[in-house]
Coordinates of N, CA and C and ligand atoms in Angstrom, one line a residue:
M379 N 137.7 -176.5 78.9 CA 138.7 -177.5 79.1 C 140.1 -176.5 79.4
A380 N 140.5 -176.5 80.7 CA 141.4 -175.8 80.9 C 143.1 -175.8 79.9
I381 N 143.4 -175.1 79.6 CA 144.7 -174.8 78.8 C 146.0 -174.5 80.0
L382 N 147.0 -175.0 80.0 CA 148.2 -174.5 80.7 C 149.4 -174.1 79.9
Q383 N 149.7 -172.7 80.0 CA 150.9 -172.6 79.4 C 152.1 -172.0 80.2
L384 N 153.6 -172.7 80.0 CA 154.6 -172.6 80.7 C 155.5 -171.2 79.8
E385 N 156.4 -170.9 80.5 CA 157.2 -169.8 80.2 C 157.9 -170.4 78.8
N386 N 158.6 -171.6 78.9 CA 159.1 -172.0 77.9 C 158.4 -172.4 76.6
G387 N 157.1 -172.0 76.3 CA 156.2 -172.1 75.4 C 155.0 -173.4 75.5
T388 N 156.0 -174.5 76.1 CA 155.2 -175.6 76.4 C 153.5 -175.4 77.1
T389 N 152.5 -176.2 76.0 CA 151.2 -175.8 76.3 C 150.8 -177.5 77.1
Y390 N 150.0 -177.2 78.0 CA 149.3 -178.6 78.2 C 147.9 -178.3 78.4
T391 N 147.1 -179.5 77.9 CA 145.6 -179.3 77.6 C 145.1 -180.6 78.5
Q392 N 145.9 -181.5 79.0 CA 145.4 -182.5 79.3 C 145.5 -182.6 81.1
L393 N 144.2 -182.9 81.3 CA 144.2 -182.3 82.8 C 145.3 -182.9 84.0
S394 N 145.3 -184.1 83.4 CA 146.6 -184.8 84.3 C 147.9 -184.3 84.5
N395 N 148.3 -183.7 83.0 CA 149.3 -182.9 83.0 C 149.3 -181.4 83.8
I396 N 148.2 -180.9 83.6 CA 147.8 -179.6 84.5 C 148.1 -179.9 85.9
V397 N 147.4 -180.8 86.2 CA 147.4 -181.3 87.9 C 148.9 -181.1 88.4
R398 N 149.7 -181.9 87.5 CA 151.1 -182.4 87.8 C 151.9 -181.1 87.7
E399 N 151.5 -180.3 86.9 CA 152.5 -178.9 87.1 C 152.0 -177.7 88.2
L400 N 150.9 -177.7 88.6 CA 150.4 -177.1 89.7 C 150.5 -177.5 91.0
V401 N 150.9 -178.8 91.2 CA 150.8 -179.5 92.6 C 152.1 -178.8 93.7
P402 N 153.1 -178.0 92.8 CA 153.8 -177.3 93.8 C 153.0 -176.0 94.5
L403 N 151.7 -175.5 94.0 CA 151.1 -174.6 94.0 C 150.0 -175.1 95.5
N404 N 150.0 -176.4 95.2 CA 148.7 -177.2 95.9 C 147.2 -176.6 95.4
I405 N 147.4 -176.1 94.0 CA 146.2 -175.7 93.6 C 145.6 -177.0 93.2
Q406 N 144.1 -177.1 93.2 CA 143.2 -178.0 92.8 C 142.7 -177.6 91.8
I407 N 142.9 -178.4 90.7 CA 141.8 -178.1 89.5 C 141.2 -179.7 89.3
N408 N 139.7 -179.4 88.7 CA 139.1 -180.4 88.4 C 138.2 -180.2 87.7
R409 N 137.3 -181.0 86.8 CA 136.2 -180.9 85.7 C 134.9 -181.4 86.5
W410 N 134.2 -180.2 86.4 CA 132.6 -180.5 87.1 C 131.6 -180.2 85.9
P411 N 131.0 -181.4 85.5 CA 129.9 -181.4 84.5 C 128.7 -180.5 84.7
I412 N 128.6 -179.5 83.8 CA 127.5 -178.6 84.0 C 126.1 -179.6 83.8
V413 N 125.3 -179.4 84.9 CA 123.9 -180.0 85.0 C 123.2 -179.9 83.3
D414 N 122.8 -181.1 82.8 CA 122.2 -181.1 81.7 C 120.7 -180.9 81.9
D415 N 120.5 -179.4 81.9 CA 119.1 -178.7 82.0 C 119.1 -178.0 80.8
P416 N 117.9 -178.0 79.9 CA 118.0 -176.9 78.8 C 117.9 -175.5 79.4
K417 N 116.9 -175.4 80.2 CA 116.8 -174.0 80.5 C 118.0 -173.4 81.5
L418 N 119.0 -174.3 82.2 CA 120.1 -173.6 82.7 C 121.0 -173.1 81.5
K419 N 121.1 -173.9 80.3 CA 121.9 -173.8 79.3 C 121.4 -172.5 78.6
A420 N 120.2 -172.2 78.4 CA 119.6 -171.2 77.8 C 120.1 -169.7 78.5
I421 N 120.1 -170.0 79.9 CA 120.3 -169.0 80.5 C 121.9 -168.6 80.5
L422 N 122.6 -169.6 80.3 CA 124.1 -169.4 80.6 C 124.5 -169.0 79.0
A423 N 123.5 -169.1 78.4 CA 123.9 -168.5 76.5 C 123.9 -167.0 77.0
Q424 N 122.9 -166.3 77.6 CA 122.8 -165.0 77.7 C 124.2 -164.4 78.1
E425 N 123.9 -163.0 77.8 CA 125.1 -161.9 78.2 C 124.9 -161.7 79.5
V426 N 123.7 -161.0 79.7 CA 123.0 -160.2 80.9 C 122.0 -161.3 81.8
L427 N 122.0 -161.5 82.9 CA 120.8 -162.2 83.8 C 120.3 -161.3 85.0
S428 N 119.2 -161.9 84.7 CA 118.3 -161.2 85.9 C 118.7 -161.5 87.3
D429 N 118.2 -161.3 88.3 CA 118.7 -161.9 89.9 C 118.0 -163.3 89.8
A430 N 116.6 -163.2 89.2 CA 115.9 -164.6 89.2 C 116.9 -165.7 88.5
E431 N 117.1 -165.4 87.2 CA 118.0 -166.4 86.4 C 119.2 -166.6 87.4
K432 N 119.9 -165.5 87.7 CA 121.3 -166.4 88.6 C 121.0 -167.0 89.5
E433 N 120.0 -166.7 90.4 CA 119.2 -167.6 91.3 C 118.9 -168.9 91.0
Y434 N 118.5 -169.3 89.6 CA 118.1 -170.4 89.1 C 119.5 -171.1 88.7
V435 N 120.5 -170.5 88.2 CA 121.9 -171.0 87.8 C 122.2 -171.6 89.4
L436 N 122.3 -171.1 90.5 CA 123.1 -171.3 91.7 C 122.3 -172.3 92.2
T437 N 120.9 -172.6 91.9 CA 120.2 -173.7 92.6 C 120.6 -174.9 91.7
A438 N 120.3 -174.7 90.6 CA 120.8 -176.1 89.2 C 122.1 -176.7 89.6
L439 N 122.8 -175.8 90.2 CA 124.4 -176.4 90.5 C 124.8 -176.3 92.0
N440 N 123.5 -176.4 92.5 CA 123.8 -176.3 94.2 C 124.5 -177.7 94.6
I441 N 124.3 -178.9 94.1 CA 125.1 -180.0 94.3 C 126.4 -180.0 94.9
Y442 N 126.9 -179.1 93.8 CA 128.4 -178.7 94.0 C 128.9 -177.8 95.4
F443 N 127.9 -176.8 95.7 CA 128.1 -176.3 96.7 C 127.4 -177.0 98.0
Q444 N 127.0 -178.1 98.0 CA 126.6 -179.0 98.8 C 127.7 -179.8 99.4
Q445 N 128.5 -180.1 98.3 CA 129.6 -181.1 98.6 C 131.0 -180.3 99.2
L446 N 131.1 -179.2 98.9 CA 132.1 -178.1 99.2 C 131.6 -178.1 100.7
L447 N 130.4 -177.6 100.9 CA 130.3 -177.3 102.3 C 130.1 -178.4 103.3
Q448 N 130.0 -179.6 102.8 CA 130.1 -180.9 103.6 C 131.8 -181.4 103.9
T449 N 132.5 -180.9 102.6 CA 133.6 -181.4 102.7 C 134.9 -180.8 103.4
A450 N 134.7 -179.4 102.9 CA 135.5 -178.3 103.0 C 135.3 -177.0 104.0
G451 N 133.8 -176.9 104.5 CA 133.7 -176.0 105.1 C 133.2 -174.6 104.5
Y452 N 132.7 -174.8 103.3 CA 132.5 -173.4 102.5 C 131.3 -172.9 103.1
Q453 N 131.0 -171.4 103.2 CA 130.1 -171.3 103.7 C 129.0 -170.2 102.9
S454 N 129.5 -169.8 101.8 CA 128.5 -169.3 101.0 C 129.0 -169.3 99.4
C455 N 128.1 -168.8 98.3 CA 128.7 -169.1 97.1 C 127.7 -167.9 96.3
D456 N 128.2 -167.2 95.3 CA 127.4 -166.4 94.4 C 127.8 -166.8 93.0
L457 N 127.3 -165.6 92.1 CA 127.4 -165.9 90.7 C 127.9 -164.8 90.3
I458 N 129.0 -164.6 89.7 CA 129.8 -163.4 89.0 C 129.3 -163.7 87.4
V459 N 129.1 -162.4 86.8 CA 128.5 -162.7 85.6 C 129.4 -161.1 84.8
L460 N 130.7 -161.6 84.0 CA 131.3 -160.3 83.5 C 131.1 -160.4 81.9
H461 N 130.6 -159.0 81.5 CA 130.6 -158.8 80.1 C 130.9 -157.4 79.9
P462 N 131.2 -157.4 78.4 CA 131.7 -155.7 78.2 C 130.5 -154.5 78.7
G463 N 129.5 -154.9 78.7 CA 128.6 -154.0 79.4 C 128.3 -153.9 80.8
V464 N 129.3 -154.3 81.6 CA 129.2 -154.2 82.9 C 130.0 -152.7 83.6
P465 N 129.0 -152.1 84.2 CA 129.5 -150.9 84.6 C 130.9 -150.9 85.2
N466 N 131.8 -150.2 84.8 CA 133.0 -149.9 85.8 C 134.0 -151.4 85.4
L467 N 133.6 -152.1 84.5 CA 134.3 -153.4 84.1 C 135.9 -153.3 84.4
D468 N 136.4 -152.4 83.7 CA 137.8 -152.1 83.6 C 138.4 -151.8 84.7
A469 N 137.9 -151.0 85.7 CA 138.5 -150.6 87.3 C 138.1 -152.1 87.9
L470 N 137.4 -152.6 87.9 CA 137.1 -154.1 88.4 C 138.1 -155.0 88.3
L471 N 138.3 -155.1 86.5 CA 139.5 -156.0 86.3 C 140.7 -155.8 86.7
S472 N 140.8 -154.5 86.9 CA 142.4 -153.5 87.4 C 142.9 -154.3 88.4
K473 N 141.9 -154.4 89.3 CA 142.2 -154.8 90.7 C 143.0 -156.2 90.6
F474 N 142.6 -157.1 89.6 CA 143.0 -158.5 89.8 C 144.5 -158.7 88.6
D475 N 144.7 -157.8 88.1 CA 145.5 -158.3 86.8 C 146.8 -158.2 87.0
R476 N 147.0 -157.5 88.4 CA 148.4 -157.8 88.9 C 148.6 -158.6 90.2
C477 N 149.9 -158.9 90.3 CA 150.2 -160.1 91.0 C 150.0 -159.7 92.4
H478 N 149.0 -160.8 93.3 CA 148.3 -160.6 94.3 C 148.0 -161.8 95.0
T479 N 147.9 -161.6 96.7 CA 147.5 -163.0 97.2 C 146.2 -162.6 98.0
H480 N 145.7 -163.6 98.4 CA 144.3 -163.4 99.0 C 144.8 -164.2 100.7
A481 N 143.9 -163.3 101.5 CA 143.9 -164.3 102.8 C 143.1 -165.6 102.8
D482 N 142.2 -165.5 102.0 CA 141.3 -166.5 101.5 C 141.4 -167.5 100.7
P483 N 141.1 -168.6 100.3 CA 141.3 -169.2 99.0 C 140.3 -168.7 98.1
E484 N 140.8 -168.6 96.8 CA 140.1 -168.3 95.7 C 139.7 -169.3 94.8
V485 N 138.2 -169.6 95.2 CA 137.8 -171.1 94.7 C 136.5 -170.8 93.7
R486 N 136.7 -171.2 92.2 CA 135.8 -170.7 90.9 C 135.7 -172.0 90.4
Y487 N 134.1 -172.0 89.6 CA 133.8 -173.0 89.0 C 133.1 -172.2 87.8
I488 N 133.7 -172.4 86.3 CA 133.7 -171.6 85.6 C 132.6 -172.1 84.7
I489 N 131.5 -171.3 84.1 CA 130.4 -172.2 83.5 C 129.9 -171.5 82.4
A490 N 130.6 -170.3 81.8 CA 130.5 -169.9 80.8 C 131.8 -169.0 80.4
G491 N 132.0 -168.9 79.3 CA 133.1 -167.7 78.7 C 134.6 -168.5 79.3
E492 N 135.5 -167.4 79.5 CA 137.1 -167.8 79.9 C 137.7 -167.0 80.6
G493 N 138.5 -167.3 81.4 CA 139.5 -166.0 81.9 C 140.9 -166.8 82.2
V494 N 141.9 -165.9 82.4 CA 143.1 -166.6 82.4 C 143.9 -166.3 84.0
F495 N 144.1 -167.1 84.7 CA 144.9 -167.3 85.9 C 146.3 -167.2 85.6
G496 N 147.2 -166.3 86.2 CA 148.5 -166.4 86.2 C 148.8 -166.7 87.5
F497 N 150.1 -167.7 88.0 CA 150.7 -168.3 89.2 C 152.3 -168.1 89.1
V498 N 153.0 -167.6 90.0 CA 154.1 -167.6 90.2 C 154.4 -169.2 91.3
R499 N 155.2 -169.9 90.7 CA 155.4 -171.0 91.5 C 156.5 -171.0 92.3
P500 N 156.7 -171.5 93.4 CA 157.5 -171.6 94.3 C 159.0 -171.4 93.7
D501 N 159.2 -171.9 92.6 CA 160.8 -171.9 91.9 C 161.2 -170.4 91.3
G502 N 159.6 -169.7 91.5 CA 160.0 -168.3 90.6 C 159.3 -168.3 89.3
S503 N 159.3 -169.5 88.5 CA 158.8 -169.9 87.1 C 157.3 -169.1 87.3
Q504 N 156.8 -168.7 86.1 CA 155.2 -168.3 86.1 C 154.5 -169.4 85.0
V505 N 153.3 -169.3 85.4 CA 152.6 -170.0 84.4 C 151.1 -169.5 84.1
E506 N 150.4 -169.7 82.9 CA 149.2 -169.2 82.9 C 148.3 -170.7 82.5
L507 N 147.0 -170.4 83.2 CA 146.0 -171.3 83.2 C 145.0 -170.5 82.4
T508 N 144.4 -170.9 81.2 CA 143.2 -170.5 80.8 C 142.1 -171.7 81.2
V509 N 141.2 -170.8 82.1 CA 140.0 -171.6 82.5 C 138.7 -171.5 81.6
E510 N 137.9 -172.4 81.5 CA 136.8 -172.5 80.6 C 135.6 -173.5 81.2
P511 N 134.5 -173.6 80.6 CA 133.5 -173.8 81.2 C 133.7 -175.4 81.7
E512 N 133.2 -175.7 83.1 CA 133.1 -176.9 83.6 C 134.5 -177.1 84.4
D513 N 135.3 -176.2 84.4 CA 136.6 -176.1 85.0 C 136.4 -175.5 86.4
Y514 N 136.9 -176.5 87.7 CA 136.4 -176.0 88.8 C 138.0 -175.8 89.2
I515 N 138.4 -174.9 90.1 CA 139.8 -174.3 90.6 C 139.6 -173.7 92.1
S516 N 140.5 -174.2 92.7 CA 141.0 -173.7 93.8 C 142.3 -173.4 94.5
V517 N 142.5 -172.1 94.5 CA 143.6 -171.5 94.4 C 143.9 -171.2 95.9
P518 N 144.9 -172.0 96.9 CA 145.0 -171.7 98.3 C 145.4 -170.1 98.5
S519 N 144.9 -169.8 99.9 CA 145.5 -168.5 100.2 C 147.0 -168.4 100.2
G520 N 147.5 -167.1 99.9 CA 148.7 -166.8 100.1 C 149.4 -167.1 98.7
T521 N 148.6 -167.6 97.7 CA 149.3 -168.0 96.3 C 149.5 -167.0 95.5
E522 N 150.5 -166.6 95.1 CA 150.7 -165.5 94.1 C 150.0 -165.8 92.7
H523 N 149.1 -164.8 92.4 CA 148.5 -164.9 91.1 C 147.9 -163.8 90.7
W524 N 147.4 -163.6 89.2 CA 146.9 -162.6 88.7 C 145.9 -163.4 87.9
F525 N 144.8 -162.6 87.5 CA 143.4 -162.6 86.3 C 143.4 -161.9 85.7
Y526 N 143.0 -162.5 84.3 CA 142.4 -161.3 83.6 C 141.6 -162.3 82.5
L527 N 141.0 -161.4 81.8 CA 139.8 -161.9 80.8 C 140.4 -161.7 79.3
R528 N 140.1 -162.7 78.3 CA 140.2 -162.5 77.4 C 139.4 -161.5 76.3
A529 N 139.8 -161.4 75.0 CA 139.1 -160.1 74.5 C 138.0 -160.1 74.8
S530 N 137.4 -161.2 74.7 CA 135.7 -161.1 74.5 C 135.1 -160.6 75.7
C531 N 135.6 -160.8 76.7 CA 135.3 -160.1 78.0 C 134.0 -161.0 78.6
Q532 N 134.1 -162.1 78.7 CA 132.9 -162.6 79.1 C 133.2 -163.9 79.8
I533 N 132.6 -163.8 80.9 CA 133.0 -165.2 82.1 C 131.7 -165.1 82.7
K534 N 131.4 -166.0 83.1 CA 130.3 -166.4 84.3 C 131.1 -167.4 85.2
A535 N 130.8 -167.2 86.4 CA 131.7 -168.2 87.3 C 130.9 -168.2 88.7
V536 N 130.6 -169.4 89.4 CA 130.4 -169.4 90.5 C 131.6 -169.3 91.5
R537 N 131.5 -168.5 92.7 CA 132.4 -168.3 93.5 C 132.2 -169.0 94.9
Y538 N 132.8 -169.7 95.4 CA 132.7 -170.1 96.8 C 133.8 -169.6 97.9
F539 N 132.9 -169.4 99.0 CA 133.9 -168.6 99.8 C 133.7 -169.2 101.5
T540 N 134.8 -169.3 102.0 CA 134.9 -169.7 103.4 C 134.5 -168.8 104.5
T541 N 134.3 -167.4 104.0 CA 134.1 -166.9 104.9 C 132.9 -165.9 104.5
T542 N 132.1 -165.1 105.1 CA 131.1 -164.4 104.4 C 131.9 -163.0 104.1
E543 N 132.8 -162.6 104.7 CA 133.4 -161.4 104.3 C 134.1 -161.3 102.7
G544 N 134.2 -162.7 102.3 CA 134.9 -162.8 101.0 C 136.6 -162.5 101.1
W545 N 137.0 -161.7 100.1 CA 138.5 -161.6 100.1 C 138.4 -160.3 99.6
V546 N 140.1 -159.9 99.7 CA 140.5 -158.7 99.0 C 141.8 -159.1 98.4
P547 N 142.4 -158.5 97.2 CA 143.8 -158.6 96.8 C 144.8 -157.7 97.7
E548 N 145.7 -158.8 98.1 CA 146.9 -157.9 98.6 C 148.1 -158.0 97.7
Y549 N 148.8 -156.7 97.1 CA 149.8 -157.1 96.1 C 150.9 -157.2 96.6
T550 N 151.7 -157.9 95.4 CA 153.2 -158.2 95.9 C 154.0 -157.7 94.8
D551 N 153.7 -157.1 93.9 CA 154.8 -156.4 93.0 C 155.7 -157.0 92.1
T552 N 155.4 -158.5 92.2 CA 156.1 -159.2 91.5 C 155.7 -159.1 89.9
E553 N 156.9 -159.0 88.9 CA 156.6 -158.6 87.6 C 155.9 -159.5 86.8
I554 N 155.3 -159.6 85.8 CA 154.4 -160.5 85.3 C 155.3 -160.7 83.8
R555 N 155.8 -161.8 83.5 CA 156.5 -162.0 82.5 C 155.9 -162.7 81.2
L556 N 154.6 -163.2 81.6 CA 154.3 -164.5 80.7 C 153.4 -163.8 79.5
R557 N 152.5 -162.5 79.9 CA 151.4 -162.4 79.3 C 151.5 -161.7 78.0
P558 N 151.1 -162.6 76.7 CA 151.6 -162.4 75.6 C 150.9 -160.9 74.9
A559 N 151.6 -160.3 74.4 CA 151.1 -159.1 74.2 C 149.9 -158.7 73.2
S560 N 149.5 -160.0 72.7 CA 148.4 -159.8 71.7 C 147.0 -160.1 72.4
V561 N 146.9 -160.2 73.9 CA 146.2 -160.4 74.8 C 145.3 -158.8 75.0
V562 N 144.3 -158.7 75.2 CA 143.7 -157.6 75.7 C 143.5 -157.7 76.9
S563 N 144.0 -156.7 78.0 CA 143.8 -156.9 79.1 C 143.4 -155.8 80.2
Y564 N 143.3 -156.0 81.2 CA 142.7 -154.5 81.8 C 143.4 -154.4 83.1
Ligands
FE2_601 FE1 142.9 -163.3 93.1

């Protein structure tokens, strides 16, 4: 369940409040149930997944990709699995923990672990959204944002792409004011 934190210390956990706060950014956030499948749940509880297990996960959750394919023109998806044992994890995460934008939407369905998206709203205010399992989020192209993992460094998420090229960060140099000092970031 997503959690939104504002700069004034207000925290929202109700989806309707979070949706309202993110309206100025045209960010879509929704809750998609994880399919009730014991094998899927067992795989998601593992830290490391084989290629076959990743394929199983994507197949089990294919219903959501089919919806995006038909309604929003998404072309492909993959499964990203991050944990402390991933080679060059620090370097990977450091690409995204500064303010940046993408030419393509950033669309994620969190299925295990957690991560934090930060956003700069049109009025310059900053918010941080913790995303957790069953959270679906679509960040429009051009939205200033950042992303980091909490101390556990664990997340599994399906990524949906509108183009096969994927996306790259374009840095904006906006200073991040929000990140609590107690959070481990990379
Ligand atoms: Fe990004």
